[in-house]
Amino acid sequence: MREVNPVHSPARPEDQPGAGNPADHGRGSRRAGMTLIDAGRKAAVYGFRHLLHNVDYHLLRGLAAPDKVAMVLTHRCNCRCVMCDLWRTADGDHELPAERWIALLDELHSWTGAFRLRLIGGEVLLKPGVYDIIGRAVHLGLTVNLVSNGLALQSESNYRNLMNTGLRSITFSLDGQDAAIHDRHRGIPGLHNVVTEVIRRMKRERPAMFVSLICILMRETAPQLAEYTLWAEELGVDRVLFQPLVEAPGRPEQRPGWHRQSDQFVRDLEPFDRSIAALDRQRRLAARMELPLRPLREMRESFLRPESFQINRGRCMLGQTDLQIDPSGILYMCDVQHTAFGHVDDGPVRQAWRSERARAVRRAIRECRRPCSSLCHRSPGLWEKASTFLRYARAGRL
């Protein structure tokens, strides 16, 4: 049974997820339509915040609220991925309950007015009360994206509960169009077929659902980027994102030479180069990618010198733009830097964001010279942010 927060439950039965006409996709669907006034208000908030973030890069005071919030609802997972150790080490003993996450959503919304929310794990759909959390985020008008391996959605009740939240954007981890490769990487036979069938069903029943895929760049997937993007297009996927293999999440300590022990690290660069060239020749496919080709080309260097590579990102603005909350409520800015600066139970998040500890963390991020190949750490300019905003608006994802 799903957890229900008695404080934040809607007063009217018809406002509850899944209530009433099945064609009515819950409280989120009635609020999904965004007016030009709403979009203009969000654009003004993000634009002004962009200016304050750039000033704050020098002052480090937390002058503006973050643009992006990642809520890591759980580290538990139902896959057995070869490139991740969370499933070996995670437990749910110290996780925040669903009602606490919902209260945090209300607090952050009151503070920021608007932000992009990512709900991630582990496997986020294993979190008790997750559908109430999603429903509340949609109800608040946040730009919500959920990241999942898709396995839980082979359950009809899980699928229906998710669709009834009004969620409009979901990202699946899917390593290539080859089912055998994906299932071997994820340790679950048949998983590739489960995910592809869920995507087909979503696009059939809810064509406006924005579906993205994340593919990890590994030895077996790096040579097939163009083929993968074409296959994703035929599947009905809206965007694809390629991310380089990194040291396994969940390890208690980092190992500088981790890549030497990895069977999946990309060592033969010629197939990868051909794959990038094929994408470059097919601009229609490149346009389906979440990020431009240039950062992807730079990934080549990360495979050549993983112990010193830093993506050409300009200024790293994570200290100004990003807030991450781990399953136990610890506040971070960058998980690579282990940049904890507070806890949700220590007082308002806004207060922690502007604390001296947060200022010290921002300084450490600004001065960071550690190896980094994470595309999310790029610092997009105002024009790229505006283009992304317009793309989200056209896709109905705001």
Coordinates of C-alpha atoms in Angstrom, one line a residue:
M1 CA 0.0 0.0 0.0
R2 CA 1.3 3.5 -0.9
E3 CA 2.1 5.9 1.9
V4 CA -0.3 8.9 2.0
N5 CA 0.7 12.1 3.8
P6 CA -2.3 13.2 5.9
V7 CA -1.1 16.8 6.0
H8 CA -0.7 17.3 2.3
S9 CA -3.5 15.1 1.0
P10 CA -5.9 17.0 -1.2
A11 CA -9.2 17.9 0.5
R12 CA -11.3 16.8 -2.5
P13 CA -11.4 13.1 -3.5
E14 CA -11.4 14.0 -7.2
D15 CA -8.0 15.7 -6.7
Q16 CA -6.3 12.4 -5.6
P17 CA -4.1 10.6 -8.2
G18 CA -6.1 8.1 -10.2
A19 CA -9.5 9.1 -8.8
G20 CA -12.5 9.7 -11.0
N21 CA -12.5 9.1 -14.8
P22 CA -9.6 7.0 -15.9
A23 CA -9.1 9.4 -18.8
D24 CA -8.4 12.1 -16.2
H25 CA -4.7 11.5 -15.2
G26 CA -5.0 12.8 -11.7
R27 CA -4.4 16.2 -10.2
G28 CA -1.3 16.7 -12.3
S29 CA -3.2 16.5 -15.6
R30 CA -5.6 19.2 -14.8
R31 CA -2.7 21.5 -13.9
A32 CA -0.5 20.4 -16.8
G33 CA -1.6 23.0 -19.2
M34 CA 0.7 26.0 -18.8
T35 CA -0.4 29.4 -19.9
L36 CA 1.8 32.0 -21.6
I37 CA 1.7 34.0 -18.3
D38 CA 3.0 30.9 -16.4
A39 CA 5.7 30.3 -18.9
G40 CA 6.7 34.0 -18.9
R41 CA 6.8 34.0 -15.1
K42 CA 9.1 31.0 -15.1
A43 CA 11.3 32.5 -17.8
A44 CA 11.7 35.7 -15.8
V45 CA 12.6 33.8 -12.6
Y46 CA 15.2 31.7 -14.4
G47 CA 16.6 34.7 -16.3
F48 CA 17.0 36.9 -13.2
R49 CA 18.4 33.9 -11.3
H50 CA 21.0 33.3 -14.1
L51 CA 22.3 36.8 -13.6
L52 CA 22.5 36.4 -9.8
H53 CA 24.3 33.0 -10.2
N54 CA 27.0 34.6 -12.2
V55 CA 27.5 37.4 -9.6
D56 CA 27.5 34.8 -6.9
Y57 CA 30.2 32.8 -8.6
H58 CA 32.5 35.5 -7.3
L59 CA 30.8 36.3 -4.0
L60 CA 29.9 32.7 -3.0
R61 CA 27.0 33.8 -0.8
G62 CA 24.1 31.8 -2.3
L63 CA 22.4 35.0 -3.6
A64 CA 19.9 33.0 -5.6
A65 CA 18.1 29.8 -5.2
P66 CA 19.2 26.7 -7.2
D67 CA 17.8 26.0 -10.6
K68 CA 18.1 22.3 -10.3
V69 CA 17.2 20.0 -7.4
A70 CA 18.0 16.3 -7.4
M71 CA 16.1 14.3 -4.8
V72 CA 17.8 10.9 -4.3
L73 CA 14.8 9.1 -2.8
T74 CA 16.6 5.8 -2.2
H75 CA 19.8 3.9 -2.9
R76 CA 18.0 0.6 -3.0
C77 CA 17.9 -1.0 -6.5
N78 CA 16.3 -4.0 -8.1
C79 CA 19.0 -4.4 -10.8
R80 CA 22.5 -5.9 -10.4
C81 CA 24.5 -3.6 -12.7
V82 CA 28.1 -4.4 -13.3
M83 CA 29.1 -0.7 -13.3
C84 CA 27.4 0.1 -9.9
D85 CA 27.7 -1.1 -6.4
L86 CA 24.7 0.6 -4.8
W87 CA 22.7 -2.6 -5.0
R88 CA 25.4 -4.4 -2.9
T89 CA 25.6 -1.7 -0.2
A90 CA 22.3 0.2 0.1
D91 CA 19.6 -0.3 2.7
G92 CA 16.5 1.7 3.6
D93 CA 17.1 2.1 7.3
H94 CA 18.0 5.8 7.3
E95 CA 15.8 7.0 4.4
L96 CA 13.5 10.0 4.8
P97 CA 9.8 8.9 4.7
A98 CA 7.6 10.0 1.9
E99 CA 5.8 12.7 4.0
R100 CA 9.2 14.3 4.7
W101 CA 10.0 14.5 1.0
I102 CA 6.6 16.1 0.3
A103 CA 7.2 18.7 3.0
L104 CA 10.5 19.4 1.4
L105 CA 8.9 19.9 -1.9
D106 CA 6.5 22.5 -0.4
E107 CA 9.4 24.2 1.4
L108 CA 11.6 24.4 -1.7
H109 CA 8.7 25.6 -3.9
S110 CA 7.9 28.4 -1.4
W111 CA 11.5 29.5 -1.4
T112 CA 12.4 29.2 -5.1
G113 CA 9.1 29.6 -7.0
A114 CA 10.4 27.3 -9.8
F115 CA 13.0 24.7 -10.3
R116 CA 13.8 21.6 -12.3
L117 CA 13.3 18.5 -10.2
R118 CA 15.0 15.1 -10.8
L119 CA 13.8 12.2 -8.8
I120 CA 16.5 9.5 -8.8
G121 CA 17.9 6.5 -7.0
G122 CA 19.0 3.7 -6.8
E123 CA 15.7 2.7 -8.3
V124 CA 13.4 5.5 -7.4
L125 CA 10.2 3.4 -7.9
L126 CA 11.2 1.2 -5.0
K127 CA 10.6 4.1 -2.6
P128 CA 7.4 3.6 -0.5
G129 CA 5.1 6.5 -1.2
V130 CA 6.9 7.5 -4.4
Y131 CA 3.7 8.1 -6.3
D132 CA 2.5 10.6 -3.7
I133 CA 5.8 12.4 -4.0
I134 CA 5.6 12.6 -7.7
G135 CA 2.0 13.7 -7.6
R136 CA 2.8 16.5 -5.2
A137 CA 5.7 17.8 -7.3
V138 CA 3.4 17.8 -10.4
H139 CA 0.7 19.5 -8.4
L140 CA 3.1 22.3 -7.5
G141 CA 3.8 23.0 -11.1
L142 CA 7.5 21.9 -11.0
T143 CA 9.4 20.7 -14.0
V144 CA 9.7 17.1 -13.0
N145 CA 11.8 14.3 -14.5
L146 CA 11.9 10.8 -13.0
V147 CA 14.9 8.5 -13.8
S148 CA 14.3 4.8 -13.6
N149 CA 15.6 1.4 -14.9
G150 CA 12.0 0.5 -15.7
L151 CA 11.9 -2.9 -14.1
A152 CA 9.2 -2.0 -11.6
L153 CA 6.9 -0.9 -14.4
Q154 CA 6.3 -4.4 -15.6
S155 CA 3.7 -4.4 -12.7
E156 CA 0.4 -3.1 -14.0
S157 CA -0.4 -1.4 -10.6
N158 CA 3.0 0.4 -10.6
Y159 CA 2.5 1.5 -14.2
R160 CA -1.0 2.8 -13.6
N161 CA 0.0 4.5 -10.3
L162 CA 2.8 6.3 -12.2
M163 CA 0.7 7.4 -15.1
N164 CA -2.0 8.7 -12.7
T165 CA 0.4 11.1 -11.1
G166 CA 0.4 13.4 -14.1
L167 CA 4.1 13.0 -14.7
R168 CA 5.1 14.3 -18.1
S169 CA 8.8 13.4 -18.4
I170 CA 10.6 10.2 -17.7
T171 CA 14.1 8.9 -18.4
F172 CA 15.1 5.3 -18.7
S173 CA 18.5 3.8 -18.4
L174 CA 19.0 1.7 -21.5
D175 CA 22.4 0.7 -22.6
G176 CA 22.1 0.2 -26.4
Q177 CA 19.6 -1.3 -28.8
D178 CA 21.1 -4.8 -28.2
A179 CA 19.0 -6.5 -25.6
A180 CA 21.8 -9.0 -24.7
I181 CA 24.3 -6.3 -24.0
H182 CA 21.9 -4.3 -21.9
D183 CA 20.6 -7.2 -19.9
R184 CA 24.1 -8.4 -19.2
H185 CA 25.2 -5.0 -18.0
R186 CA 22.2 -4.7 -15.7
G187 CA 22.2 -8.2 -14.5
I188 CA 18.4 -8.8 -15.2
P189 CA 17.5 -11.1 -18.1
G190 CA 14.6 -9.7 -20.2
L191 CA 15.0 -6.1 -18.8
H192 CA 15.6 -4.6 -22.2
N193 CA 12.3 -6.0 -23.5
V194 CA 10.4 -4.8 -20.4
V195 CA 11.6 -1.2 -20.9
T196 CA 11.0 -1.0 -24.6
E197 CA 7.5 -2.4 -24.2
V198 CA 6.8 0.2 -21.4
I199 CA 8.0 3.0 -23.7
R200 CA 5.8 1.8 -26.6
R201 CA 2.8 1.6 -24.2
M202 CA 3.5 5.0 -22.8
K203 CA 3.7 6.6 -26.2
R204 CA 0.6 4.8 -27.3
E205 CA -1.5 5.8 -24.3
R206 CA 0.1 9.2 -23.6
P207 CA 1.8 10.5 -26.7
A208 CA 2.7 13.8 -24.9
M209 CA 4.8 11.9 -22.4
F210 CA 8.4 13.1 -22.9
V211 CA 10.7 10.0 -22.9
S212 CA 14.4 10.2 -22.6
L213 CA 17.1 7.5 -22.6
I214 CA 20.5 7.4 -20.8
C215 CA 23.1 5.2 -22.4
I216 CA 26.4 4.7 -20.6
L217 CA 29.5 4.9 -22.9
M218 CA 31.2 1.5 -22.4
R219 CA 33.3 -0.8 -24.5
E220 CA 30.2 -2.5 -26.0
T221 CA 28.0 0.6 -26.4
A222 CA 30.5 3.3 -27.6
P223 CA 30.7 2.0 -31.2
Q224 CA 27.0 2.1 -31.7
L225 CA 25.9 5.7 -31.0
A226 CA 24.3 6.5 -34.3
E227 CA 22.6 3.1 -34.5
Y228 CA 21.3 3.6 -31.0
T229 CA 20.0 7.1 -31.7
L230 CA 18.2 5.9 -34.8
W231 CA 16.7 2.9 -33.0
A232 CA 15.5 5.3 -30.2
E233 CA 13.9 7.6 -32.7
E234 CA 12.0 4.6 -34.2
L235 CA 10.9 3.6 -30.7
G236 CA 9.4 7.0 -30.2
V237 CA 12.0 8.4 -27.8
D238 CA 12.3 12.2 -27.7
R239 CA 15.9 12.6 -26.4
V240 CA 18.9 10.5 -25.8
L241 CA 21.8 11.3 -23.4
F242 CA 25.2 9.6 -23.5
Q243 CA 27.3 9.5 -20.3
P244 CA 30.8 8.1 -19.9
L245 CA 31.5 5.2 -17.6
V246 CA 32.7 6.4 -14.2
E247 CA 33.9 4.6 -11.1
A248 CA 31.1 2.4 -9.7
P249 CA 28.7 4.4 -7.4
G250 CA 28.3 2.9 -4.0
R251 CA 32.0 2.1 -3.3
P252 CA 33.1 3.2 0.1
E253 CA 36.3 4.9 -1.3
Q254 CA 37.5 6.1 -4.6
R255 CA 40.2 4.2 -6.5
P256 CA 42.5 6.3 -8.7
G257 CA 43.2 3.4 -11.1
W258 CA 39.6 2.0 -11.2
H259 CA 39.5 2.1 -15.0
R260 CA 42.4 -0.4 -15.3
Q261 CA 40.3 -2.9 -13.5
S262 CA 37.1 -2.3 -15.5
D263 CA 36.3 -4.7 -18.4
Q264 CA 33.9 -2.1 -19.8
F265 CA 36.2 0.9 -19.9
V266 CA 36.7 2.2 -23.5
R267 CA 40.2 1.5 -24.6
D268 CA 39.9 1.0 -28.4
L269 CA 39.0 4.5 -29.6
E270 CA 38.7 3.9 -33.3
P271 CA 35.2 2.4 -33.1
F272 CA 34.2 5.3 -30.9
D273 CA 35.6 7.8 -33.4
R274 CA 33.6 6.2 -36.2
S275 CA 30.5 6.3 -34.1
I276 CA 30.9 10.0 -33.4
A277 CA 31.5 10.7 -37.1
A278 CA 28.4 8.8 -38.1
L279 CA 26.4 11.0 -35.7
D280 CA 28.0 14.1 -37.1
R281 CA 27.0 13.1 -40.7
Q282 CA 23.3 12.6 -39.6
R283 CA 22.4 15.9 -38.2
R284 CA 18.8 14.8 -37.8
L285 CA 20.0 12.2 -35.3
A286 CA 22.3 14.6 -33.6
A287 CA 19.4 17.0 -33.0
R288 CA 17.7 14.3 -31.0
M289 CA 20.5 14.3 -28.4
E290 CA 20.0 16.0 -25.1
L291 CA 23.4 17.8 -25.3
P292 CA 25.4 19.1 -28.3
L293 CA 28.0 16.9 -30.1
R294 CA 31.0 18.9 -28.9
P295 CA 31.0 17.7 -25.3
L296 CA 30.5 14.1 -26.6
R297 CA 33.6 14.5 -28.7
E298 CA 35.5 15.6 -25.7
M299 CA 34.7 12.3 -24.0
R300 CA 37.4 10.8 -26.2
E301 CA 40.0 12.5 -24.0
S302 CA 38.4 11.1 -20.9
F303 CA 39.1 7.6 -22.1
L304 CA 42.7 8.5 -23.0
R305 CA 43.5 10.2 -19.6
P306 CA 40.8 9.4 -17.1
E307 CA 43.0 10.4 -14.1
S308 CA 43.5 14.0 -15.3
F309 CA 40.6 14.8 -17.8
Q310 CA 38.3 17.7 -17.1
I311 CA 35.5 18.4 -19.5
N312 CA 35.7 21.9 -21.1
R313 CA 32.9 23.3 -19.1
G314 CA 33.9 27.0 -18.6
R315 CA 33.1 27.9 -15.0
C316 CA 31.7 25.1 -12.9
M317 CA 28.5 26.6 -11.5
L318 CA 27.3 23.7 -9.4
G319 CA 27.8 25.7 -6.2
Q320 CA 25.2 28.2 -7.5
T321 CA 22.8 26.1 -9.6
D322 CA 22.5 22.6 -8.1
L323 CA 21.1 21.2 -4.9
Q324 CA 21.1 17.5 -4.2
I325 CA 19.5 15.7 -1.3
D326 CA 20.5 12.2 -0.5
P327 CA 18.1 9.5 0.9
S328 CA 18.9 10.4 4.5
G329 CA 18.5 14.2 4.0
I330 CA 22.1 15.3 3.6
L331 CA 22.4 18.4 1.4
Y332 CA 25.0 18.4 -1.3
M333 CA 26.0 20.5 -4.3
C334 CA 28.4 18.0 -6.1
D335 CA 28.5 14.3 -5.3
V336 CA 32.0 14.0 -6.9
Q337 CA 33.4 16.5 -4.4
H338 CA 31.4 15.0 -1.4
T339 CA 30.2 18.6 -0.8
A340 CA 27.9 18.1 2.1
F341 CA 26.9 21.4 3.6
G342 CA 23.9 20.6 5.9
H343 CA 20.9 18.4 6.6
V344 CA 17.3 18.9 6.1
D345 CA 16.5 18.5 9.8
D346 CA 19.0 21.3 10.8
G347 CA 16.6 24.1 9.8
P348 CA 15.3 25.6 6.5
V349 CA 17.2 24.6 3.4
R350 CA 17.4 28.2 2.4
Q351 CA 19.3 28.9 5.6
A352 CA 21.8 26.1 4.9
W353 CA 22.2 27.3 1.3
R354 CA 23.4 30.7 2.6
S355 CA 25.5 29.4 5.4
E356 CA 29.3 29.7 5.9
R357 CA 29.7 26.0 5.3
A358 CA 27.9 26.3 2.0
R359 CA 30.2 29.2 1.1
A360 CA 33.2 27.1 1.8
V361 CA 31.8 24.3 -0.4
R362 CA 31.3 26.8 -3.2
R363 CA 34.9 27.9 -3.0
A364 CA 36.1 24.3 -3.1
I365 CA 34.0 23.7 -6.2
R366 CA 35.2 26.9 -7.9
E367 CA 38.8 25.8 -7.2
C368 CA 38.3 22.1 -8.1
R369 CA 40.9 20.6 -10.4
R370 CA 39.9 17.0 -9.9
P371 CA 39.3 14.7 -12.9
C372 CA 35.7 15.2 -14.1
S373 CA 33.9 13.9 -17.2
S374 CA 30.3 14.5 -16.0
L375 CA 28.3 16.4 -18.6
C376 CA 25.9 17.7 -16.0
H377 CA 28.8 19.8 -14.7
R378 CA 28.9 21.9 -17.8
S379 CA 28.2 25.6 -17.4
P380 CA 25.7 26.6 -20.1
G381 CA 25.5 30.2 -21.1
L382 CA 22.3 32.3 -21.1
W383 CA 21.6 31.5 -24.8
E384 CA 21.8 27.7 -24.2
K385 CA 19.6 28.0 -21.1
A386 CA 17.1 30.0 -23.1
S387 CA 17.1 27.5 -25.9
T388 CA 16.6 24.6 -23.4
F389 CA 13.7 26.5 -21.8
L390 CA 12.0 27.0 -25.1
R391 CA 12.5 23.4 -26.0
Y392 CA 10.9 22.4 -22.7
A393 CA 8.0 24.8 -23.3
R394 CA 7.3 23.4 -26.8
A395 CA 7.5 19.8 -25.4
G396 CA 5.1 20.7 -22.6
R397 CA 7.7 19.8 -19.9
L398 CA 7.6 23.1 -18.0

